[in-house]
Amino acid sequence: MTYAEQRQLPMVLIAGGGLGGLLLGALLEKAKIPYYIFERATKVKPLGSAMALGSTVFPVFEQLGILEELYRFSLPTRKIVLRNGQMEELTTMRMDDEEAVAGYANRLFARPDLYELLLRQVPEDKILLSKKVLRVEEEDDKVFIHCSDNTSYEGDVLVGADGAYSAVRQNIMKDMQKEGILPKSDLEELVAGYTAAVGITKPMDPENYPQLKDKSHCHFENVVDSESLSWSVYCLNDNRICWGARIQYKSMEEAKKEMFMNSEWGPEANEAFLKEFTHKLCPYGGLMGDLIDATPKDLISKIYQEHKMFQTWFYKRSVLLGDACHKMLPAAGQGAANAFHDAVILANCLYDLKDNSQASITAAFQSYYDQRFQHAQAGYDVSKLSAKLMAGSTWSDRLVRTIVFKYLPRSIQQKQFEKTNSYRPQAMFLPLAPKRGTGYVLPQLPSERYAEEQKKRKADEAVVV
Protein backbone atom coordinates (compact mmCIF):
# COMPACT_ATOMS: atom_id res chain seq x y z
CA MET A 1 0.00 0.00 0.00
CA THR A 2 1.41 3.42 -0.94
CA TYR A 3 1.63 6.50 1.25
CA ALA A 4 -1.09 8.13 -0.82
CA GLU A 5 -3.44 5.21 -0.12
CA GLN A 6 -2.76 4.80 3.61
CA ARG A 7 -1.87 8.20 5.00
CA GLN A 8 -4.11 10.36 7.17
CA LEU A 9 -3.52 14.05 6.54
CA PRO A 10 -2.65 15.88 9.78
CA MET A 11 -4.41 19.11 10.71
CA VAL A 12 -1.59 21.56 11.45
CA LEU A 13 -2.15 24.54 13.74
CA ILE A 14 0.49 27.27 13.25
CA ALA A 15 0.79 29.78 16.08
CA GLY A 16 2.32 32.95 14.62
CA GLY A 17 1.93 34.66 11.27
CA GLY A 18 5.47 35.96 10.89
CA LEU A 19 7.80 35.15 8.01
CA GLY A 20 8.51 31.58 9.14
CA GLY A 21 4.85 30.79 9.81
CA LEU A 22 3.81 32.18 6.43
CA LEU A 23 6.41 30.18 4.51
CA LEU A 24 5.35 27.01 6.32
CA GLY A 25 1.75 27.80 5.39
CA ALA A 26 2.72 28.34 1.74
CA LEU A 27 4.54 24.99 1.68
CA LEU A 28 1.68 23.10 3.35
CA GLU A 29 -0.64 24.67 0.78
CA LYS A 30 1.48 23.12 -1.98
CA ALA A 31 1.61 19.82 -0.12
CA LYS A 32 -2.20 19.85 0.27
CA ILE A 33 -1.87 19.42 4.05
CA PRO A 34 -4.68 21.19 5.97
CA TYR A 35 -3.58 24.01 8.28
CA TYR A 36 -4.55 27.29 9.89
CA ILE A 37 -2.32 30.18 10.98
CA PHE A 38 -3.24 31.91 14.25
CA GLU A 39 -1.91 35.46 14.50
CA ARG A 40 -2.18 37.48 17.71
CA ALA A 41 -2.30 40.86 15.93
CA THR A 42 -5.67 42.41 15.14
CA LYS A 43 -4.59 43.27 11.59
CA VAL A 44 -1.70 42.51 9.28
CA LYS A 45 0.76 45.39 9.52
CA PRO A 46 4.16 44.53 8.05
CA LEU A 47 6.94 46.38 9.87
CA GLY A 48 10.72 46.37 9.78
CA SER A 49 13.49 47.74 7.65
CA ALA A 50 15.95 46.05 5.31
CA MET A 51 16.60 42.33 4.93
CA ALA A 52 19.17 40.43 2.91
CA LEU A 53 18.85 36.85 1.69
CA GLY A 54 20.70 34.68 -0.80
CA SER A 55 21.47 31.21 -2.03
CA THR A 56 20.46 29.30 1.12
CA VAL A 57 16.84 30.42 0.69
CA PHE A 58 16.35 31.29 -2.98
CA PRO A 59 16.04 27.67 -4.27
CA VAL A 60 12.82 27.11 -2.29
CA PHE A 61 11.54 30.53 -3.42
CA GLU A 62 12.25 29.32 -6.95
CA GLN A 63 10.24 26.16 -6.26
CA LEU A 64 7.30 28.28 -5.09
CA GLY A 65 7.53 30.50 -8.17
CA ILE A 66 8.13 33.72 -6.21
CA LEU A 67 11.84 34.35 -6.81
CA GLU A 68 11.36 36.53 -9.87
CA GLU A 69 8.94 38.75 -8.00
CA LEU A 70 11.43 39.13 -5.15
CA TYR A 71 14.03 40.16 -7.72
CA ARG A 72 11.72 42.92 -8.90
CA PHE A 73 11.65 44.70 -5.53
CA SER A 74 15.23 43.96 -4.45
CA LEU A 75 18.76 44.99 -5.36
CA PRO A 76 21.91 42.83 -5.35
CA THR A 77 24.41 43.51 -2.59
CA ARG A 78 27.88 43.75 -4.12
CA LYS A 79 29.74 45.25 -1.18
CA ILE A 80 29.33 46.50 2.39
CA VAL A 81 31.23 49.61 3.47
CA LEU A 82 32.06 49.89 7.17
CA ARG A 83 32.79 53.38 8.56
CA ASN A 84 33.47 55.09 11.87
CA GLY A 85 31.41 57.96 13.25
CA GLN A 86 33.47 60.52 11.30
CA MET A 87 32.61 58.68 8.06
CA GLU A 88 36.15 57.42 7.61
CA GLU A 89 36.20 54.06 5.82
CA LEU A 90 37.35 51.21 8.03
CA THR A 91 36.97 48.44 5.48
CA THR A 92 34.95 47.34 2.47
CA MET A 93 33.65 43.79 2.26
CA ARG A 94 33.31 42.87 -1.42
CA MET A 95 30.99 40.11 -2.62
CA ASP A 96 31.47 40.39 -6.38
CA ASP A 97 33.04 36.94 -6.67
CA GLU A 98 30.50 35.14 -4.47
CA GLU A 99 27.68 34.94 -7.03
CA ALA A 100 29.66 32.59 -9.28
CA VAL A 101 30.10 30.16 -6.37
CA ALA A 102 26.62 30.49 -4.87
CA GLY A 103 24.70 30.78 -8.13
CA TYR A 104 22.66 33.65 -6.70
CA ALA A 105 23.62 37.15 -5.62
CA ASN A 106 22.70 38.22 -2.11
CA ARG A 107 19.83 40.65 -2.47
CA LEU A 108 18.57 43.36 -0.18
CA PHE A 109 14.96 44.51 0.09
CA ALA A 110 12.40 45.93 2.49
CA ARG A 111 11.15 43.32 4.96
CA PRO A 112 7.50 44.44 4.55
CA ASP A 113 7.76 43.72 0.80
CA LEU A 114 8.82 40.13 1.46
CA TYR A 115 6.09 39.77 4.07
CA GLU A 116 3.45 40.90 1.58
CA LEU A 117 4.82 38.48 -1.03
CA LEU A 118 4.59 35.50 1.35
CA LEU A 119 1.18 36.64 2.57
CA ARG A 120 -0.14 36.34 -0.97
CA GLN A 121 0.89 32.67 -1.06
CA VAL A 122 -1.54 31.80 1.74
CA PRO A 123 -5.32 31.91 1.19
CA GLU A 124 -6.93 34.65 3.25
CA ASP A 125 -9.27 32.25 5.03
CA LYS A 126 -6.30 30.26 6.39
CA ILE A 127 -5.09 33.18 8.56
CA LEU A 128 -7.10 33.92 11.72
CA LEU A 129 -6.37 37.28 13.38
CA SER A 130 -6.70 38.35 17.03
CA LYS A 131 -5.80 34.80 18.08
CA LYS A 132 -3.30 35.04 20.92
CA VAL A 133 -2.55 31.52 22.17
CA LEU A 134 -2.78 31.36 25.96
CA ARG A 135 -2.90 27.66 26.74
CA VAL A 136 -2.14 24.34 25.09
CA GLU A 137 -3.40 20.91 26.10
CA GLU A 138 -3.44 17.42 24.64
CA GLU A 139 -6.15 14.81 24.90
CA ASP A 140 -7.17 11.70 22.96
CA ASP A 141 -4.32 12.01 20.44
CA LYS A 142 -5.24 15.63 19.63
CA VAL A 143 -3.72 18.98 20.53
CA PHE A 144 -5.92 21.91 21.53
CA ILE A 145 -5.10 25.62 21.67
CA HIS A 146 -7.09 28.10 23.75
CA CYS A 147 -6.96 31.73 22.65
CA SER A 148 -7.44 35.05 24.46
CA ASP A 149 -10.80 35.62 22.74
CA ASN A 150 -12.20 32.47 24.43
CA THR A 151 -12.01 30.38 21.26
CA SER A 152 -10.43 26.93 21.07
CA TYR A 153 -9.12 24.87 18.15
CA GLU A 154 -8.23 21.23 17.65
CA GLY A 155 -5.47 19.74 15.52
CA ASP A 156 -2.99 16.90 15.18
CA VAL A 157 0.16 19.04 15.20
CA LEU A 158 0.87 22.44 16.77
CA VAL A 159 3.73 24.56 15.38
CA GLY A 160 5.03 27.35 17.60
CA ALA A 161 6.19 30.03 15.16
CA ASP A 162 5.24 32.72 17.66
CA GLY A 163 8.57 34.40 18.31
CA ALA A 164 11.23 34.65 20.98
CA TYR A 165 8.72 34.64 23.84
CA SER A 166 6.65 31.85 22.32
CA ALA A 167 3.54 30.84 24.23
CA VAL A 168 3.84 27.37 22.68
CA ARG A 169 7.38 27.04 24.02
CA GLN A 170 6.28 28.22 27.47
CA ASN A 171 3.64 25.48 27.53
CA ILE A 172 6.17 22.88 26.40
CA MET A 173 8.64 23.95 29.08
CA LYS A 174 5.98 23.90 31.80
CA ASP A 175 4.99 20.33 30.97
CA MET A 176 8.57 19.14 30.64
CA GLN A 177 9.48 20.75 33.97
CA LYS A 178 6.69 18.79 35.66
CA GLU A 179 8.22 15.61 34.28
CA GLY A 180 11.75 16.68 35.21
CA ILE A 181 13.07 16.37 31.65
CA LEU A 182 13.60 20.02 30.67
CA PRO A 183 17.29 20.95 30.06
CA LYS A 184 18.36 23.55 32.64
CA SER A 185 19.85 25.77 29.95
CA ASP A 186 16.41 26.28 28.40
CA LEU A 187 15.30 28.08 31.59
CA GLU A 188 18.03 30.70 31.24
CA GLU A 189 17.00 34.13 30.00
CA LEU A 190 17.65 35.36 26.49
CA VAL A 191 20.85 37.37 26.21
CA ALA A 192 20.11 41.00 25.33
CA GLY A 193 22.69 42.58 23.04
CA TYR A 194 21.18 45.76 21.61
CA THR A 195 18.16 48.02 21.53
CA ALA A 196 17.34 49.04 17.98
CA ALA A 197 14.97 51.15 15.95
CA VAL A 198 14.43 50.55 12.24
CA GLY A 199 12.42 52.22 9.53
CA ILE A 200 11.94 52.96 5.84
CA THR A 201 11.67 56.49 4.52
CA LYS A 202 9.22 57.78 1.96
CA PRO A 203 10.75 58.04 -1.57
CA MET A 204 13.69 60.45 -1.40
CA ASP A 205 15.12 62.88 -3.97
CA PRO A 206 18.05 61.26 -5.86
CA GLU A 207 19.54 64.73 -6.30
CA ASN A 208 20.02 64.86 -2.52
CA TYR A 209 21.08 61.21 -2.28
CA PRO A 210 23.07 60.29 -5.44
CA GLN A 211 23.34 56.65 -4.29
CA LEU A 212 19.70 56.25 -5.31
CA LYS A 213 20.56 56.88 -8.96
CA ASP A 214 22.63 53.70 -9.13
CA LYS A 215 20.28 50.75 -9.65
CA SER A 216 23.07 48.23 -10.27
CA HIS A 217 23.36 47.34 -6.59
CA CYS A 218 22.35 48.36 -3.09
CA HIS A 219 24.66 50.89 -1.46
CA PHE A 220 25.02 49.19 1.92
CA GLU A 221 26.73 51.47 4.47
CA ASN A 222 27.31 50.59 8.11
CA VAL A 223 28.70 52.87 10.83
CA VAL A 224 30.24 51.84 14.16
CA ASP A 225 30.78 54.71 16.60
CA SER A 226 32.88 54.67 19.77
CA GLU A 227 29.91 55.45 22.05
CA SER A 228 28.02 52.13 21.95
CA LEU A 229 26.13 53.44 18.93
CA SER A 230 25.96 51.98 15.43
CA TRP A 231 23.71 52.68 12.46
CA SER A 232 23.14 51.51 8.91
CA VAL A 233 21.58 52.76 5.68
CA TYR A 234 20.55 50.79 2.61
CA CYS A 235 18.83 52.01 -0.56
CA LEU A 236 15.88 50.34 -2.28
CA ASN A 237 15.12 50.37 -5.99
CA ASP A 238 12.13 52.72 -5.53
CA ASN A 239 14.21 55.55 -3.99
CA ARG A 240 13.27 54.68 -0.42
CA ILE A 241 16.06 54.37 2.14
CA CYS A 242 16.09 51.76 4.90
CA TRP A 243 17.85 52.64 8.12
CA GLY A 244 18.64 51.03 11.43
CA ALA A 245 19.97 52.52 14.68
CA ARG A 246 21.37 50.43 17.55
CA ILE A 247 22.62 50.98 21.11
CA GLN A 248 24.81 48.20 22.49
CA TYR A 249 24.50 46.99 26.08
CA LYS A 250 27.71 46.66 28.05
CA SER A 251 26.23 44.14 30.50
CA MET A 252 23.13 42.10 31.20
CA GLU A 253 22.40 44.34 34.19
CA GLU A 254 22.30 47.38 31.91
CA ALA A 255 20.07 45.49 29.49
CA LYS A 256 17.61 44.42 32.20
CA LYS A 257 17.39 47.98 33.54
CA GLU A 258 16.69 49.37 30.08
CA MET A 259 14.08 46.71 29.30
CA PHE A 260 12.34 47.29 32.66
CA MET A 261 12.22 51.07 32.16
CA ASN A 262 10.81 50.67 28.66
CA SER A 263 8.73 47.53 29.02
CA GLU A 264 6.10 49.25 26.88
CA TRP A 265 7.48 51.39 24.10
CA GLY A 266 5.68 54.71 23.80
CA PRO A 267 6.19 57.94 21.84
CA GLU A 268 8.34 59.51 24.56
CA ALA A 269 10.67 56.52 24.90
CA ASN A 270 10.88 56.24 21.14
CA GLU A 271 11.71 59.92 20.72
CA ALA A 272 14.37 59.78 23.44
CA PHE A 273 15.99 56.78 21.79
CA LEU A 274 16.06 58.32 18.31
CA LYS A 275 17.42 61.61 19.67
CA GLU A 276 20.72 59.80 20.22
CA PHE A 277 21.06 59.51 16.42
CA THR A 278 19.47 62.62 14.92
CA HIS A 279 22.72 64.59 14.81
CA LYS A 280 24.89 61.69 13.68
CA LEU A 281 26.35 61.83 10.19
CA CYS A 282 24.58 59.81 7.52
CA PRO A 283 26.85 57.85 5.12
CA TYR A 284 24.68 59.02 2.20
CA GLY A 285 25.13 62.68 3.20
CA GLY A 286 23.43 64.96 5.71
CA LEU A 287 22.31 63.67 9.10
CA MET A 288 20.53 60.53 10.26
CA GLY A 289 17.79 62.82 11.57
CA ASP A 290 16.93 63.66 7.96
CA LEU A 291 16.05 60.01 7.31
CA ILE A 292 14.23 59.62 10.62
CA ASP A 293 12.10 62.71 9.88
CA ALA A 294 11.29 61.31 6.42
CA THR A 295 9.95 58.06 7.93
CA PRO A 296 6.26 57.74 8.89
CA LYS A 297 6.29 57.52 12.69
CA ASP A 298 3.86 54.61 12.83
CA LEU A 299 6.21 52.58 10.63
CA ILE A 300 9.24 52.87 12.92
CA SER A 301 9.80 49.57 14.74
CA LYS A 302 11.54 49.34 18.10
CA ILE A 303 13.04 46.03 19.13
CA TYR A 304 15.33 44.42 21.66
CA GLN A 305 17.92 42.37 19.82
CA GLU A 306 18.44 39.24 21.89
CA HIS A 307 19.84 35.80 21.29
CA LYS A 308 19.58 32.28 22.66
CA MET A 309 19.84 28.74 21.31
CA PHE A 310 17.28 26.41 22.88
CA GLN A 311 17.93 22.69 23.25
CA THR A 312 14.24 21.75 23.26
CA TRP A 313 12.47 21.99 19.89
CA PHE A 314 9.51 19.65 20.35
CA TYR A 315 7.41 17.78 22.87
CA LYS A 316 4.52 15.41 22.19
CA ARG A 317 2.45 17.08 19.43
CA SER A 318 4.02 20.54 19.66
CA VAL A 319 7.08 21.66 17.68
CA LEU A 320 8.94 24.98 17.47
CA LEU A 321 10.16 27.02 14.52
CA GLY A 322 12.31 30.14 14.07
CA ASP A 323 12.84 32.53 16.99
CA ALA A 324 10.82 30.22 19.24
CA CYS A 325 13.71 27.72 19.28
CA HIS A 326 16.73 29.76 18.13
CA LYS A 327 16.62 33.52 18.60
CA MET A 328 19.44 35.05 16.56
CA LEU A 329 20.81 38.55 16.31
CA PRO A 330 19.58 40.12 13.05
CA ALA A 331 23.01 40.14 11.44
CA ALA A 332 23.90 38.51 8.12
CA GLY A 333 20.21 37.64 7.61
CA GLN A 334 20.58 34.51 9.75
CA GLY A 335 17.38 34.87 11.76
CA ALA A 336 15.03 34.93 8.80
CA ALA A 337 17.06 32.45 6.75
CA ASN A 338 17.04 29.86 9.52
CA ALA A 339 13.32 30.32 10.15
CA PHE A 340 12.80 29.58 6.45
CA HIS A 341 15.08 26.55 6.65
CA ASP A 342 13.01 25.27 9.60
CA ALA A 343 9.81 25.71 7.62
CA VAL A 344 11.18 23.76 4.64
CA ILE A 345 12.48 20.80 6.63
CA LEU A 346 9.42 20.66 8.89
CA ALA A 347 7.12 20.70 5.85
CA ASN A 348 9.13 17.80 4.38
CA CYS A 349 8.77 15.81 7.60
CA LEU A 350 5.03 16.47 7.84
CA TYR A 351 4.60 15.49 4.20
CA ASP A 352 6.13 12.08 4.89
CA LEU A 353 3.99 11.33 7.95
CA LYS A 354 2.58 7.80 7.60
CA ASP A 355 -0.24 8.44 10.09
CA ASN A 356 -1.20 10.79 12.91
CA SER A 357 -0.15 8.55 15.77
CA GLN A 358 2.06 9.99 18.49
CA ALA A 359 4.83 7.59 17.46
CA SER A 360 4.84 8.82 13.86
CA ILE A 361 4.69 12.48 14.89
CA THR A 362 7.54 12.05 17.37
CA ALA A 363 9.63 10.38 14.67
CA ALA A 364 8.89 13.26 12.26
CA PHE A 365 9.82 15.87 14.86
CA GLN A 366 13.02 14.00 15.73
CA SER A 367 13.98 13.91 12.05
CA TYR A 368 13.28 17.65 11.79
CA TYR A 369 15.49 18.32 14.81
CA ASP A 370 18.28 16.04 13.58
CA GLN A 371 18.32 17.72 10.17
CA ARG A 372 18.19 21.26 11.50
CA PHE A 373 19.93 21.66 14.88
CA GLN A 374 23.53 21.56 13.68
CA HIS A 375 22.85 24.02 10.86
CA ALA A 376 20.86 26.33 13.13
CA GLN A 377 23.72 26.31 15.64
CA ALA A 378 26.12 27.32 12.85
CA GLY A 379 23.78 30.15 11.83
CA TYR A 380 23.53 31.26 15.45
CA ASP A 381 27.32 31.45 15.71
CA VAL A 382 27.57 33.38 12.43
CA SER A 383 24.94 35.89 13.61
CA LYS A 384 26.88 36.60 16.82
CA LEU A 385 30.16 37.10 14.95
CA SER A 386 28.48 39.30 12.32
CA ALA A 387 26.96 41.46 15.06
CA LYS A 388 30.43 41.99 16.55
CA LEU A 389 31.81 42.98 13.16
CA MET A 390 28.96 45.26 12.12
CA ALA A 391 27.73 46.77 15.38
CA GLY A 392 30.09 45.93 18.25
CA SER A 393 31.78 48.87 19.95
CA THR A 394 33.47 47.25 22.96
CA TRP A 395 37.25 46.81 22.97
CA SER A 396 36.87 43.07 22.38
CA ASP A 397 34.51 43.71 19.44
CA ARG A 398 37.03 46.13 17.93
CA LEU A 399 39.78 43.54 18.37
CA VAL A 400 37.72 40.87 16.59
CA ARG A 401 36.96 43.32 13.79
CA THR A 402 40.63 44.14 13.35
CA ILE A 403 41.65 40.47 13.26
CA VAL A 404 38.95 39.48 10.76
CA PHE A 405 39.31 42.41 8.38
CA LYS A 406 43.06 42.95 8.53
CA TYR A 407 44.65 39.60 9.28
CA LEU A 408 42.26 36.78 8.39
CA PRO A 409 43.28 35.40 4.97
CA ARG A 410 40.73 35.84 2.21
CA SER A 411 40.97 32.09 1.50
CA ILE A 412 39.61 31.26 4.96
CA GLN A 413 36.75 33.72 4.55
CA GLN A 414 35.98 32.16 1.18
CA LYS A 415 35.90 28.65 2.64
CA GLN A 416 33.46 29.77 5.32
CA PHE A 417 31.27 31.38 2.67
CA GLU A 418 31.27 28.18 0.59
CA LYS A 419 30.40 26.10 3.65
CA THR A 420 27.49 28.37 4.59
CA ASN A 421 26.12 28.43 1.04
CA SER A 422 26.32 24.66 0.60
CA TYR A 423 23.23 24.33 2.80
CA ARG A 424 20.14 25.24 0.78
CA PRO A 425 17.17 23.01 1.75
CA GLN A 426 14.33 22.52 -0.69
CA ALA A 427 10.82 21.10 -0.48
CA MET A 428 11.28 17.44 -1.40
CA PHE A 429 7.63 17.13 -2.50
CA LEU A 430 8.06 19.72 -5.29
CA PRO A 431 10.19 19.61 -8.45
CA LEU A 432 13.67 20.68 -7.38
CA ALA A 433 15.17 23.97 -8.48
CA PRO A 434 18.27 23.41 -10.62
CA LYS A 435 21.69 23.62 -9.01
CA ARG A 436 23.25 26.99 -9.65
CA GLY A 437 26.83 28.10 -9.13
CA THR A 438 30.06 26.18 -8.88
CA GLY A 439 29.89 25.52 -5.14
CA TYR A 440 29.09 22.20 -3.50
CA VAL A 441 25.47 21.68 -2.37
CA LEU A 442 24.70 19.37 0.54
CA PRO A 443 22.34 16.48 -0.28
CA GLN A 444 18.97 16.16 1.45
CA LEU A 445 16.92 13.26 2.72
CA PRO A 446 14.66 12.16 -0.14
CA SER A 447 10.90 11.88 0.32
CA GLU A 448 9.78 8.27 0.23
CA ARG A 449 6.18 9.32 -0.30
CA TYR A 450 7.04 11.65 -3.19
CA ALA A 451 9.11 8.90 -4.86
CA GLU A 452 6.21 6.48 -4.57
CA GLU A 453 3.71 8.97 -5.96
CA GLN A 454 5.96 9.87 -8.89
CA LYS A 455 6.42 6.17 -9.64
CA LYS A 456 2.66 5.63 -9.55
CA ARG A 457 2.05 8.65 -11.77
CA LYS A 458 4.46 7.38 -14.41
CA ALA A 459 2.86 3.93 -14.29
CA ASP A 460 -0.60 5.47 -14.78
CA GLU A 461 0.66 7.51 -17.72
CA ALA A 462 2.14 4.39 -19.31
CA VAL A 463 -1.23 2.59 -19.01
CA VAL A 464 -3.02 5.51 -20.67
CA VAL A 465 -0.54 5.49 -23.58
GROMACS .gro file of N, CA and C in nm, residues 23-33 57-66 121 343-345 347-349 351-352 424-434 444-451 453-454 457:
model
  156
   23LEU      N    1   0.579   3.110   0.546
   23LEU     CA    2   0.641   3.018   0.451
   23LEU      C    3   0.596   2.876   0.476
   24LEU      N    4   0.585   2.836   0.603
   24LEU     CA    5   0.535   2.701   0.632
   24LEU      C    6   0.394   2.685   0.577
   25GLY      N    7   0.310   2.787   0.594
   25GLY     CA    8   0.175   2.780   0.539
   25GLY      C    9   0.176   2.765   0.388
   26ALA      N   10   0.263   2.842   0.321
   26ALA     CA   11   0.272   2.834   0.174
   26ALA      C   12   0.315   2.695   0.129
   27LEU      N   13   0.407   2.633   0.203
   27LEU     CA   14   0.454   2.499   0.168
   27LEU      C   15   0.346   2.393   0.195
   28LEU      N   16   0.276   2.406   0.306
   28LEU     CA   17   0.168   2.310   0.335
   28LEU      C   18   0.057   2.324   0.233
   29GLU      N   19   0.035   2.446   0.183
   29GLU     CA   20  -0.064   2.467   0.078
   29GLU      C   21  -0.027   2.387  -0.046
   30LYS      N   22   0.101   2.390  -0.082
   30LYS     CA   23   0.148   2.312  -0.198
   30LYS      C   24   0.140   2.162  -0.172
   31ALA      N   25   0.164   2.124  -0.047
   31ALA     CA   26   0.161   1.982  -0.012
   31ALA      C   27   0.020   1.929   0.010
   32LYS      N   28  -0.079   2.020   0.004
   32LYS     CA   29  -0.220   1.985   0.027
   32LYS      C   30  -0.242   1.926   0.166
   33ILE      N   31  -0.169   1.979   0.264
   33ILE     CA   32  -0.187   1.942   0.405
   33ILE      C   33  -0.271   2.050   0.471
   57VAL      N   34   1.830   3.032   0.066
   57VAL     CA   35   1.684   3.042   0.069
   57VAL      C   36   1.623   3.046  -0.071
   58PHE      N   37   1.693   3.104  -0.166
   58PHE     CA   38   1.635   3.129  -0.298
   58PHE      C   39   1.590   3.003  -0.373
   59PRO      N   40   1.655   2.885  -0.356
   59PRO     CA   41   1.604   2.767  -0.427
   59PRO      C   42   1.459   2.733  -0.392
   60VAL      N   43   1.421   2.744  -0.264
   60VAL     CA   44   1.282   2.711  -0.229
   60VAL      C   45   1.188   2.821  -0.278
   61PHE      N   46   1.235   2.947  -0.282
   61PHE     CA   47   1.154   3.053  -0.342
   61PHE      C   48   1.133   3.024  -0.491
   62GLU      N   49   1.236   2.969  -0.555
   62GLU     CA   50   1.225   2.932  -0.695
   62GLU      C   51   1.122   2.821  -0.713
   63GLN      N   52   1.123   2.723  -0.621
   63GLN     CA   53   1.024   2.616  -0.626
   63GLN      C   54   0.881   2.670  -0.615
   64LEU      N   55   0.863   2.771  -0.531
   64LEU     CA   56   0.730   2.828  -0.509
   64LEU      C   57   0.691   2.927  -0.617
   65GLY      N   58   0.784   2.958  -0.708
   65GLY     CA   59   0.753   3.050  -0.817
   65GLY      C   60   0.748   3.196  -0.776
   66ILE      N   61   0.819   3.234  -0.669
   66ILE     CA   62   0.813   3.372  -0.621
   66ILE      C   63   0.949   3.443  -0.628
  121GLN      N   64   0.081   3.411  -0.077
  121GLN     CA   65   0.089   3.267  -0.106
  121GLN      C   66  -0.004   3.185  -0.018
  343ALA      N   67   1.110   2.593   0.827
  343ALA     CA   68   0.981   2.571   0.762
  343ALA      C   69   0.991   2.466   0.652
  344VAL      N   70   1.100   2.471   0.575
  344VAL     CA   71   1.118   2.376   0.464
  344VAL      C   72   1.133   2.234   0.517
  345ILE      N   73   1.222   2.216   0.612
  345ILE     CA   74   1.248   2.080   0.663
  345ILE      C   75   1.127   2.027   0.738
  347ALA      N   76   0.813   2.105   0.686
  347ALA     CA   77   0.712   2.070   0.585
  347ALA      C   78   0.745   1.935   0.521
  348ASN      N   79   0.873   1.910   0.493
  348ASN     CA   80   0.913   1.780   0.438
  348ASN      C   81   0.877   1.666   0.533
  349CYS      N   82   0.904   1.687   0.662
  349CYS     CA   83   0.877   1.581   0.760
  349CYS      C   84   0.727   1.557   0.777
  351TYR      N   85   0.504   1.609   0.545
  351TYR     CA   86   0.460   1.549   0.420
  351TYR      C   87   0.478   1.397   0.422
  352ASP      N   88   0.583   1.351   0.487
  352ASP     CA   89   0.613   1.208   0.489
  352ASP      C   90   0.550   1.133   0.606
  424ARG      N   91   2.126   2.454   0.141
  424ARG     CA   92   2.014   2.524   0.078
  424ARG      C   93   1.896   2.429   0.065
  425PRO      N   94   1.826   2.401   0.176
  425PRO     CA   95   1.717   2.301   0.175
  425PRO      C   96   1.603   2.337   0.082
  426GLN      N   97   1.547   2.235   0.020
  426GLN     CA   98   1.433   2.252  -0.069
  426GLN      C   99   1.318   2.161  -0.025
  427ALA      N  100   1.199   2.194  -0.073
  427ALA     CA  101   1.082   2.110  -0.048
  427ALA      C  102   1.095   1.985  -0.133
  428MET      N  103   1.104   1.870  -0.068
  428MET     CA  104   1.128   1.744  -0.140
  428MET      C  105   1.001   1.686  -0.202
  429PHE      N  106   0.888   1.757  -0.186
  429PHE     CA  107   0.763   1.713  -0.250
  429PHE      C  108   0.729   1.801  -0.369
  430LEU      N  109   0.823   1.888  -0.411
  430LEU     CA  110   0.806   1.972  -0.529
  430LEU      C  111   0.922   1.947  -0.624
  431PRO      N  112   0.904   1.972  -0.754
  431PRO     CA  113   1.019   1.961  -0.845
  431PRO      C  114   1.133   2.050  -0.797
  432LEU      N  115   1.253   1.996  -0.793
  432LEU     CA  116   1.367   2.068  -0.738
  432LEU      C  117   1.413   2.179  -0.831
  433ALA      N  118   1.455   2.290  -0.770
  433ALA     CA  119   1.517   2.397  -0.848
  433ALA      C  120   1.653   2.347  -0.895
  434PRO      N  121   1.697   2.388  -1.012
  434PRO     CA  122   1.827   2.341  -1.062
  434PRO      C  123   1.942   2.393  -0.977
  444GLN      N  124   2.005   1.621   0.047
  444GLN     CA  125   1.897   1.616   0.145
  444GLN      C  126   1.838   1.476   0.152
  445LEU      N  127   1.766   1.452   0.262
  445LEU     CA  128   1.692   1.326   0.272
  445LEU      C  129   1.581   1.325   0.169
  446PRO      N  130   1.573   1.222   0.087
  446PRO     CA  131   1.466   1.216  -0.014
  446PRO      C  132   1.332   1.187   0.052
  447SER      N  133   1.225   1.218  -0.017
  447SER     CA  134   1.090   1.188   0.032
  447SER      C  135   1.045   1.054  -0.024
  448GLU      N  136   1.023   0.960   0.066
  448GLU     CA  137   0.978   0.827   0.023
  448GLU      C  138   0.838   0.836  -0.038
  449ARG      N  139   0.754   0.917   0.022
  449ARG     CA  140   0.618   0.932  -0.030
  449ARG      C  141   0.619   0.994  -0.170
  450TYR      N  142   0.699   1.098  -0.189
  450TYR     CA  143   0.704   1.165  -0.319
  450TYR      C  144   0.755   1.069  -0.427
  451ALA      N  145   0.857   0.988  -0.390
  451ALA     CA  146   0.911   0.890  -0.486
  451ALA      C  147   0.804   0.789  -0.526
  453GLU      N  148   0.476   0.833  -0.518
  453GLU     CA  149   0.371   0.897  -0.596
  453GLU      C  150   0.417   0.926  -0.739
  454GLN      N  151   0.543   0.963  -0.755
  454GLN     CA  152   0.596   0.987  -0.889
  454GLN      C  153   0.601   0.856  -0.968
  457ARG      N  154   0.249   0.776  -1.071
  457ARG     CA  155   0.205   0.865  -1.177
  457ARG      C  156   0.259   0.819  -1.313
   0.00000   0.00000   0.00000
